[in-house]
Coordinates of C-alpha atoms and ligand atoms in Angstrom, one line a residue:
M89 CA 18.6 -6.5 15.3
V90 CA 15.0 -7.4 15.2
V91 CA 12.6 -6.7 12.2
V92 CA 9.0 -7.1 13.2
G93 CA 6.6 -7.9 10.3
G94 CA 6.7 -10.4 7.5
G95 CA 5.9 -8.6 4.3
L96 CA 7.8 -6.9 1.5
A97 CA 9.1 -4.1 3.7
A98 CA 10.4 -6.6 6.3
A99 CA 12.0 -8.8 3.6
R100 CA 13.6 -5.8 1.8
T101 CA 14.9 -4.4 5.2
C102 CA 16.7 -7.7 5.9
Q103 CA 18.2 -7.7 2.4
E104 CA 19.4 -4.1 2.8
L105 CA 20.8 -4.6 6.3
R106 CA 23.0 -7.3 4.9
A107 CA 23.8 -5.3 1.8
A108 CA 24.9 -2.4 3.9
G109 CA 27.4 -4.7 5.8
F110 CA 25.5 -5.7 8.9
T111 CA 26.9 -9.1 9.9
G112 CA 25.3 -9.4 13.4
P113 CA 22.3 -11.5 14.4
L114 CA 19.2 -10.6 12.5
T115 CA 15.8 -11.9 13.6
M116 CA 12.5 -11.5 11.8
L117 CA 9.3 -11.8 13.9
A118 CA 6.6 -12.5 11.3
G119 CA 2.9 -12.6 12.1
E120 CA 1.9 -15.0 9.4
A121 CA 2.8 -18.7 9.1
R122 CA 4.2 -18.1 5.6
A123 CA 7.5 -16.4 4.7
P124 CA 7.2 -12.9 3.3
Y125 CA 5.5 -12.8 -0.1
D126 CA 4.2 -10.2 -2.5
R127 CA 0.7 -8.8 -2.1
P128 CA -0.3 -7.1 -5.3
P129 CA -0.9 -10.4 -7.2
L130 CA -3.5 -11.3 -4.5
S131 CA -6.1 -9.1 -6.1
K132 CA -5.2 -9.8 -9.8
P133 CA -6.7 -12.5 -11.9
T134 CA -4.5 -15.6 -12.1
S135 CA -5.4 -15.9 -15.8
E136 CA -2.8 -13.2 -16.4
T137 CA 0.0 -15.4 -15.2
G138 CA -1.5 -18.5 -16.7
S139 CA -1.5 -20.4 -13.4
D140 CA -4.3 -21.6 -11.2
E141 CA -2.6 -20.3 -8.0
V142 CA -1.6 -16.7 -7.6
A143 CA 2.2 -16.2 -7.8
V144 CA 3.5 -14.3 -4.8
E145 CA 7.1 -15.5 -4.4
L146 CA 9.6 -12.7 -3.6
G147 CA 12.6 -14.9 -4.5
V148 CA 14.6 -14.2 -1.3
D149 CA 17.3 -16.7 -0.3
W150 CA 16.7 -16.6 3.4
A151 CA 19.5 -19.0 4.3
K152 CA 22.0 -17.0 2.4
L153 CA 20.8 -13.8 4.1
D154 CA 21.3 -15.5 7.4
V155 CA 18.0 -14.3 8.9
D156 CA 16.4 -16.1 11.8
I157 CA 12.8 -16.0 10.7
R158 CA 10.3 -16.8 13.4
L159 CA 7.0 -17.4 11.5
D160 CA 3.6 -17.2 13.2
T161 CA 5.3 -15.1 16.0
P162 CA 3.5 -11.8 16.2
A163 CA 4.9 -9.1 18.5
V164 CA 2.4 -8.0 21.1
A165 CA 4.4 -5.3 22.9
L166 CA 7.5 -3.1 22.8
Q167 CA 9.2 -1.5 25.7
A168 CA 11.9 1.0 25.5
A169 CA 15.0 0.2 27.6
T170 CA 18.5 1.8 28.0
D171 CA 20.3 -0.9 26.0
G172 CA 17.6 -1.0 23.2
P173 CA 14.0 -2.0 22.9
L174 CA 12.5 -5.2 24.3
I175 CA 9.9 -7.0 22.3
A176 CA 7.3 -9.5 23.7
T177 CA 5.6 -12.0 21.4
A178 CA 2.2 -13.6 21.6
G179 CA 3.9 -16.9 22.6
G180 CA 5.4 -15.2 25.7
D181 CA 9.0 -14.9 24.4
R182 CA 11.0 -11.7 24.9
Y183 CA 13.6 -10.4 22.5
E184 CA 16.3 -7.8 23.5
A185 CA 17.3 -5.8 20.4
A186 CA 19.9 -3.2 19.7
A187 CA 17.3 -1.7 17.3
V188 CA 13.9 -2.6 16.0
I189 CA 12.4 -2.0 12.6
A190 CA 8.6 -2.1 12.6
A191 CA 7.3 -3.4 9.2
T192 CA 4.0 -4.7 10.3
G193 CA 2.0 -3.3 7.4
A194 CA -1.8 -2.8 7.8
D195 CA -4.9 -4.7 8.6
P196 CA -8.1 -4.5 6.5
L197 CA -11.0 -2.7 8.2
L198 CA -14.5 -4.1 8.8
P199 CA -16.5 -1.2 10.2
D200 CA -17.8 -1.6 13.7
G201 CA -21.4 -2.6 13.9
W202 CA -21.5 -4.0 10.4
L203 CA -21.8 -7.7 11.4
T204 CA -25.0 -8.3 13.3
G205 CA -25.7 -11.7 14.7
D206 CA -23.4 -14.7 14.8
E207 CA -20.1 -13.0 13.8
A208 CA -18.1 -16.2 13.5
A209 CA -20.7 -17.7 11.1
L210 CA -20.9 -14.5 9.1
R211 CA -17.1 -14.3 8.6
G212 CA -17.4 -17.2 6.2
S213 CA -19.3 -15.0 3.8
V214 CA -18.0 -11.6 4.7
L215 CA -14.4 -11.5 3.5
T216 CA -11.5 -9.1 3.3
L217 CA -8.4 -9.5 1.1
R218 CA -5.0 -8.9 2.6
T219 CA -3.3 -12.3 2.9
F220 CA -2.5 -15.3 0.8
D221 CA -5.0 -17.3 2.8
D222 CA -7.7 -14.6 2.3
R223 CA -7.2 -15.0 -1.5
R224 CA -7.5 -18.8 -1.2
L225 CA -10.7 -18.5 0.7
L226 CA -12.0 -15.9 -1.8
D227 CA -11.2 -18.2 -4.7
A228 CA -12.9 -21.1 -3.0
R229 CA -16.0 -19.1 -2.4
L230 CA -16.1 -17.8 -5.9
A231 CA -15.8 -21.3 -7.3
D232 CA -18.7 -22.5 -5.1
P233 CA -21.8 -23.0 -7.3
A234 CA -24.0 -21.8 -4.4
V235 CA -22.4 -18.3 -4.7
A236 CA -24.5 -16.6 -7.4
A237 CA -24.2 -13.0 -6.2
V238 CA -21.3 -11.1 -4.8
T239 CA -21.3 -7.6 -3.3
V240 CA -18.0 -5.7 -3.1
A241 CA -18.0 -2.9 -0.6
G242 CA -15.7 0.0 -1.4
G243 CA -15.0 1.8 -4.7
S244 CA -11.2 1.9 -4.1
W245 CA -8.6 0.4 -6.4
L246 CA -8.8 -2.8 -4.4
G247 CA -12.6 -2.9 -4.6
M248 CA -12.5 -2.5 -8.3
E249 CA -9.8 -5.1 -8.6
I250 CA -11.9 -7.6 -6.5
A251 CA -15.0 -6.9 -8.7
T252 CA -12.8 -7.6 -11.7
L253 CA -11.7 -10.9 -10.1
A254 CA -15.2 -12.0 -9.3
R255 CA -16.9 -11.2 -12.6
P256 CA -15.8 -14.3 -14.6
W257 CA -17.0 -16.5 -11.8
V258 CA -20.3 -15.0 -10.8
D259 CA -23.2 -13.6 -12.8
S260 CA -24.2 -11.0 -10.4
V261 CA -21.4 -8.7 -9.2
Q262 CA -22.2 -5.4 -7.5
L263 CA -19.8 -2.8 -6.3
V264 CA -21.1 -0.4 -3.7
E265 CA -19.4 2.9 -2.8
Q266 CA -20.7 5.4 -0.3
A267 CA -19.1 8.4 -2.0
A268 CA -20.6 10.1 -5.1
W269 CA -17.7 8.8 -7.4
L270 CA -15.3 5.9 -7.6
L271 CA -11.8 6.4 -6.1
P272 CA -13.1 9.1 -3.8
L273 CA -9.6 10.0 -2.6
L274 CA -8.8 11.2 -6.1
P275 CA -10.3 14.0 -8.2
P276 CA -13.9 13.3 -9.4
E277 CA -12.7 13.3 -13.0
V278 CA -10.9 10.1 -12.4
G279 CA -13.9 8.4 -10.9
R280 CA -16.0 9.6 -13.8
A281 CA -13.4 8.3 -16.4
V282 CA -13.4 4.8 -14.8
G283 CA -17.1 4.8 -13.8
D284 CA -18.3 3.3 -17.1
W285 CA -15.9 0.5 -17.1
L286 CA -17.6 -1.7 -14.5
P287 CA -21.2 -1.5 -15.9
A288 CA -19.7 -2.2 -19.4
A289 CA -18.2 -5.4 -18.0
G290 CA -21.5 -6.4 -16.5
I291 CA -20.7 -5.2 -12.9
R292 CA -23.5 -3.3 -11.2
L293 CA -22.2 0.0 -9.7
D294 CA -24.1 1.7 -6.9
L295 CA -22.6 5.1 -5.9
G296 CA -23.7 7.1 -2.8
V297 CA -24.8 3.9 -1.0
A298 CA -23.4 3.3 2.5
I299 CA -23.7 -0.2 3.9
T300 CA -24.8 -0.1 7.6
A301 CA -25.3 -3.7 8.5
V302 CA -24.7 -7.2 7.3
A303 CA -26.8 -10.0 8.8
D304 CA -27.4 -13.7 8.4
G305 CA -30.5 -13.8 6.2
G306 CA -31.0 -17.6 6.2
D307 CA -29.1 -19.1 3.2
R308 CA -27.9 -15.7 2.1
L309 CA -26.6 -12.5 3.6
A310 CA -28.9 -9.6 4.2
V311 CA -27.2 -6.3 3.5
S312 CA -28.7 -3.1 4.8
A313 CA -27.9 0.4 3.5
G314 CA -29.6 3.8 3.9
V315 CA -31.4 3.3 0.6
G316 CA -32.8 -0.1 1.5
S317 CA -31.6 -3.7 1.8
W318 CA -30.7 -6.6 -0.5
Q319 CA -29.6 -10.2 -0.4
T320 CA -26.2 -11.5 -1.5
D321 CA -24.2 -14.7 -1.2
L322 CA -20.8 -13.1 -0.5
L323 CA -19.7 -9.7 0.6
V324 CA -16.1 -8.6 0.2
A325 CA -15.1 -5.5 2.1
A326 CA -12.5 -3.2 0.6
V327 CA -13.2 -0.2 2.7
G328 CA -9.7 0.7 3.9
V329 CA -6.9 -0.5 6.2
R330 CA -5.5 0.5 9.5
P331 CA -1.7 0.3 10.2
A332 CA -0.9 -2.7 12.4
T333 CA 0.4 -0.9 15.4
G334 CA -1.6 -2.5 18.3
W335 CA 1.7 -3.9 19.6
L336 CA 3.1 -0.4 19.9
V337 CA 0.3 1.1 21.9
G338 CA 1.7 2.2 25.3
S339 CA 5.3 1.9 24.1
G340 CA 5.9 5.6 23.9
V341 CA 6.3 5.3 20.1
R342 CA 4.4 8.2 18.6
L343 CA 1.4 7.0 16.6
S344 CA -0.8 9.1 14.4
P345 CA -4.0 9.9 16.3
R346 CA -5.9 9.7 13.1
T347 CA -4.6 6.5 11.5
G348 CA -2.6 4.8 14.1
A349 CA 0.5 4.8 11.8
V350 CA 4.0 5.1 13.3
K351 CA 5.2 8.7 12.8
V352 CA 8.8 8.7 11.3
N353 CA 11.2 11.3 10.2
P354 CA 12.8 11.2 6.8
K355 CA 15.4 8.7 8.2
L356 CA 12.4 6.5 9.1
A357 CA 13.3 6.8 12.8
A358 CA 10.3 6.8 15.2
S359 CA 10.1 8.9 18.4
V360 CA 11.7 6.2 20.6
P361 CA 15.4 5.8 20.2
G362 CA 16.3 2.6 18.4
V363 CA 12.9 2.1 16.9
F364 CA 12.4 2.6 13.1
A365 CA 9.4 2.0 10.8
V366 CA 9.0 1.3 7.1
G367 CA 6.3 0.3 4.6
D368 CA 2.5 0.5 5.1
V369 CA 2.9 0.8 8.9
A370 CA 4.7 4.2 8.7
E371 CA 3.6 7.7 8.1
R372 CA 6.7 9.7 7.0
W373 CA 7.5 13.4 7.2
S374 CA 8.2 14.6 3.6
P375 CA 10.4 17.6 3.3
R376 CA 9.6 17.7 -0.4
Y377 CA 5.9 18.3 0.3
S378 CA 6.1 19.7 3.9
C379 CA 3.5 17.2 5.1
W380 CA 3.0 13.7 6.5
L381 CA 2.6 11.1 3.8
P382 CA 0.9 7.8 4.6
G383 CA 2.2 4.4 3.6
G384 CA 0.1 2.0 1.5
H385 CA 2.1 1.6 -1.7
W386 CA 4.2 -1.3 -2.8
Q387 CA 6.9 1.0 -4.2
D388 CA 7.6 2.5 -0.8
A389 CA 7.9 -1.0 0.7
L390 CA 10.4 -1.8 -2.0
D391 CA 12.5 1.3 -2.0
A392 CA 12.4 2.8 1.6
P393 CA 14.2 -0.2 3.2
V394 CA 17.6 0.8 1.7
V395 CA 17.2 4.1 3.7
V396 CA 15.9 2.4 6.9
A397 CA 18.8 -0.1 6.9
R398 CA 21.4 2.6 6.6
S399 CA 19.7 4.8 9.2
V400 CA 19.7 2.0 11.7
L401 CA 23.3 1.2 11.1
E402 CA 24.2 4.9 11.4
W403 CA 22.3 5.1 14.6
L404 CA 24.0 2.0 16.0
A405 CA 27.4 3.5 15.2
R406 CA 26.6 6.7 17.0
P407 CA 29.7 7.7 19.1
A408 CA 28.3 7.9 22.6
V409 CA 26.4 4.6 22.7
G410 CA 27.2 1.1 21.7
S411 CA 31.0 1.4 21.4
G412 CA 32.5 -2.0 21.0
P413 CA 30.4 -4.9 19.9
R414 CA 27.6 -3.0 18.1
A415 CA 30.0 -0.8 16.2
A416 CA 31.9 -3.9 15.0
T417 CA 28.9 -5.5 13.3
F418 CA 28.9 -3.4 10.2
N419 CA 31.0 -1.7 7.7
R420 CA 31.7 1.9 8.8
S421 CA 32.7 3.1 5.3
R422 CA 29.1 3.9 4.3
S423 CA 28.5 7.6 4.1
A424 CA 25.9 9.4 6.2
V425 CA 22.4 8.6 5.4
G426 CA 20.2 10.8 3.3
G427 CA 16.4 10.6 4.0
Y428 CA 13.6 8.9 2.2
D429 CA 11.5 11.4 0.4
A430 CA 10.2 9.6 -2.7
V431 CA 7.4 11.0 -4.9
P432 CA 4.4 8.8 -4.2
Y433 CA 3.8 6.2 -6.9
F434 CA 1.3 3.3 -7.2
W435 CA -0.4 1.3 -9.9
S436 CA -3.5 -0.8 -10.3
V437 CA -4.9 -3.1 -12.9
V438 CA -8.7 -2.8 -13.4
L439 CA -10.5 -4.9 -16.1
G440 CA -7.2 -5.3 -17.9
R441 CA -6.3 -1.6 -17.9
T442 CA -3.1 -0.5 -16.1
L443 CA -3.5 2.7 -14.2
Q444 CA -0.4 4.5 -12.7
W445 CA -0.4 7.4 -10.3
T446 CA 2.6 9.5 -9.6
G447 CA 2.8 12.7 -7.5
F448 CA 1.0 14.4 -4.7
L449 CA -2.1 16.6 -5.0
S450 CA -2.8 18.5 -1.8
N451 CA -6.0 20.1 -3.3
Y452 CA -7.4 19.1 -6.6
R453 CA -9.9 22.0 -6.5
V454 CA -7.2 24.6 -7.1
A455 CA -5.2 22.5 -9.6
Q456 CA -5.5 22.9 -13.4
M457 CA -6.3 19.6 -15.0
I458 CA -4.9 18.8 -18.4
V459 CA -6.0 15.6 -20.2
R460 CA -3.8 13.9 -22.8
G461 CA -6.0 11.8 -25.0
D462 CA -9.7 11.1 -24.6
P463 CA -10.8 9.8 -21.2
S464 CA -13.7 8.0 -22.8
G465 CA -11.2 6.1 -24.9
S466 CA -8.8 3.4 -23.9
Q467 CA -5.6 5.3 -23.4
W468 CA -5.3 8.7 -21.7
T469 CA -3.4 10.6 -19.0
M470 CA -4.7 13.2 -16.6
C471 CA -2.2 15.8 -15.3
W472 CA -2.7 18.2 -12.5
L473 CA -0.7 21.4 -12.5
D474 CA -0.3 23.7 -9.5
E475 CA -0.5 27.5 -9.7
D476 CA 3.1 27.7 -11.1
D477 CA 2.3 25.1 -13.8
G478 CA 4.2 22.5 -11.8
L479 CA 3.3 18.9 -12.6
A480 CA 1.9 18.0 -9.2
A481 CA 0.3 14.7 -10.1
V482 CA -0.4 12.4 -13.0
L483 CA -2.7 9.4 -13.6
A484 CA -1.9 7.4 -16.7
C485 CA -4.3 4.8 -18.2
D486 CA -2.4 2.4 -20.4
R487 CA 0.2 5.1 -21.1
P488 CA 3.2 3.8 -19.2
R489 CA 5.6 6.2 -20.9
D490 CA 3.7 9.2 -19.5
A491 CA 3.8 7.6 -16.0
M492 CA 7.5 6.9 -16.2
G493 CA 8.3 10.2 -17.8
A494 CA 6.4 12.1 -15.0
R495 CA 8.1 10.0 -12.3
R496 CA 11.5 10.9 -13.6
L497 CA 10.7 14.6 -13.9
Q498 CA 9.0 14.8 -10.5
A499 CA 11.9 12.9 -8.8
A500 CA 14.4 15.3 -10.2
D501 CA 12.4 18.4 -8.9
P502 CA 13.0 19.4 -5.3
A503 CA 9.3 20.2 -4.9
G504 CA 8.1 17.2 -6.9
A505 CA 6.3 19.4 -9.4
P506 CA 8.5 20.2 -12.5
R507 CA 7.3 23.2 -14.5
M508 CA 5.5 22.4 -17.7
A509 CA 4.3 24.2 -20.8
P510 CA 0.5 23.5 -20.6
A511 CA -0.1 23.7 -24.4
R512 CA 2.6 21.1 -25.1
L513 CA 1.5 19.0 -22.2
S514 CA -2.1 18.7 -23.6
D515 CA -0.8 17.2 -26.9
P516 CA -0.6 13.4 -26.2
A517 CA 1.9 13.0 -29.0
V518 CA 4.5 15.2 -27.2
A519 CA 6.6 13.2 -24.7
L520 CA 6.3 14.6 -21.1
R521 CA 10.0 15.5 -21.0
D522 CA 9.5 17.6 -24.1
A523 CA 6.6 19.4 -22.4
A524 CA 8.8 20.3 -19.4
I525 CA 10.3 23.8 -19.1
G526 CA 14.0 23.0 -18.3
G527 CA 15.7 23.9 -15.1
G528 CA 13.2 22.7 -12.5
R529 CA 12.7 24.6 -9.3
Ligands
LIG1123 C1 -4.6 -7.4 -2.2 C2 -3.6 -6.3 -2.4 C3 -3.3 -5.8 -3.6 C4 -2.4 -4.7 -3.7 N1 -2.1 -4.2 -5.0 C5 -1.3 -3.2 -5.1 C6 -1.0 -2.7 -6.4 O1 -1.5 -3.1 -7.4 N2 -0.2 -1.6 -6.4 C7 0.4 -1.0 -5.3 O2 1.1 -0.1 -5.4 N3 0.2 -1.6 -4.1 C8 -0.7 -2.6 -4.0 N4 -0.9 -3.1 -2.7 C9 -0.2 -2.5 -1.6 C10 1.1 -3.2 -1.3 O3 1.0 -4.6 -1.4 C11 1.5 -2.8 0.1 O4 1.8 -1.5 0.1 C12 2.7 -3.6 0.6 O5 2.4 -5.0 0.7 C13 3.2 -3.1 1.9 O6 4.2 -3.9 2.4 P1 4.5 -4.0 4.0 O7 5.6 -5.0 4.1 O8 4.7 -2.6 4.5 O9 3.2 -4.5 4.7 P2 2.4 -6.0 4.5 O10 2.6 -6.4 3.1 O11 1.1 -5.7 5.0 O12 3.2 -6.9 5.5 C14 3.1 -6.7 6.9 C15 3.3 -8.1 7.6 O13 3.5 -7.9 9.0 C16 2.8 -8.9 9.7 N5 2.4 -8.4 11.0 C17 1.4 -7.6 11.3 N6 1.4 -7.3 12.7 C18 2.4 -8.0 13.2 C19 3.0 -8.1 14.5 N7 2.4 -7.6 15.5 N8 4.1 -8.9 14.6 C20 4.7 -9.5 13.6 N9 4.2 -9.4 12.3 C21 3.1 -8.6 12.1 C22 1.6 -9.1 8.8 O14 1.0 -10.4 9.1 C23 2.2 -9.1 7.4 O15 2.7 -10.3 7.0 C24 -1.8 -4.2 -2.6 C25 -2.2 -4.7 -1.3 C26 -3.1 -5.7 -1.2 C27 -3.4 -6.3 0.2

């Protein structure tokens, strides 16, 4: 069995394969030189953990799990074959696998044409944040007395977290977002509610500004946008990611034409037999919402591996193929696998406030928004109800009970949108479960 990738989803998949009774050889081909680690701490201040270096350990006992981890061994190609997929690595090795689980995550985007001039030289001052080494470099640059001004490109959660990180180090921190409000993938009310936070913390916020080019301007960087240009010492781009599926191009594995993600069914199986995908690299079909859901959330990378592991083992045990040695490598007593159809959930910490999102909002324009608390205050929850008063989505700001209450209610509802009584819901003193109209749908 080969797991390709070296992040949380890869680590959790190895754990779950062993927990499900798989005793055969298990290899992990990891792109980085570091064993799997946790990414959310990379964009959070270390002062919260009281340490100088960011804490990312996953606490996995690899020797006990008996996983053959090949670090710094990125896969470059996959080829379907009768006995199972073949994988080629950058070093020229080939691996024959009974099944492959793709867990290669995503790579940060730097838009084409942004860097003008000596790209290699610019990359020292134009950074992205995805890996432990990226964070080390960012810390080093922020601590450099020559860095007096930082521009963060992208008003996403990550962009806001990076601006938060930079602020104690640098006097001039500017966040630039091309859309008209922060967090443009979410309803504008959210962007408006968080919009004051950055200026209040001394971070300049420029909305509706699209960077078009970044050039070497002598000692500093010259940043151009439609509205003009300015100089900065460091630019950190948080303008999105692309699933890391270059190694699957041409393999026959169906990829999303829009995002490049691996399309998987609820059992997390890809279009080529014996190939599965999990975590940020996958786009899964959700029966609950009747649509494709992208990866990108830590919670999926944590929870979906239990399903992918069981799906793989079920597939290996299929009657017509692999009788004999494959079938003997795991415990058959496991029941047939259900799919993975979790309600989307993620969190972020911005300027010390914890924001938690749960649910799925297909069109905020037709949803009724109910606010619990005052969004100009420190604790509030925004709720979006569908046309049947179903609780489609919730964003809680420093109200973890609301977030957890909503998650429980949504998970228990087949459509992920439990019916609520709007008047009770609007009272922040009423617990969410007490605002639900029993029975679900
Ligand atoms: C800075 C940062 C902060 C975040 N904060 C939050 C947060 O607060 N809340 C939240 O919900 N989510 C957060 N996330 C998202 C969360 O960390 C991801 O959803 C999660 O890490 C996904 O795990 P993964 O294993 O699928 O992918 P990754 O963690 O991306 O791991 C993929 C691994 O595969 C390797 N790889 C890539 N290509 C190949 C190849 N061809 N061969 C072999 N290996 C390969 C990569 O090098 C990488 O090590 C954050 C992400 C980042 C980057």
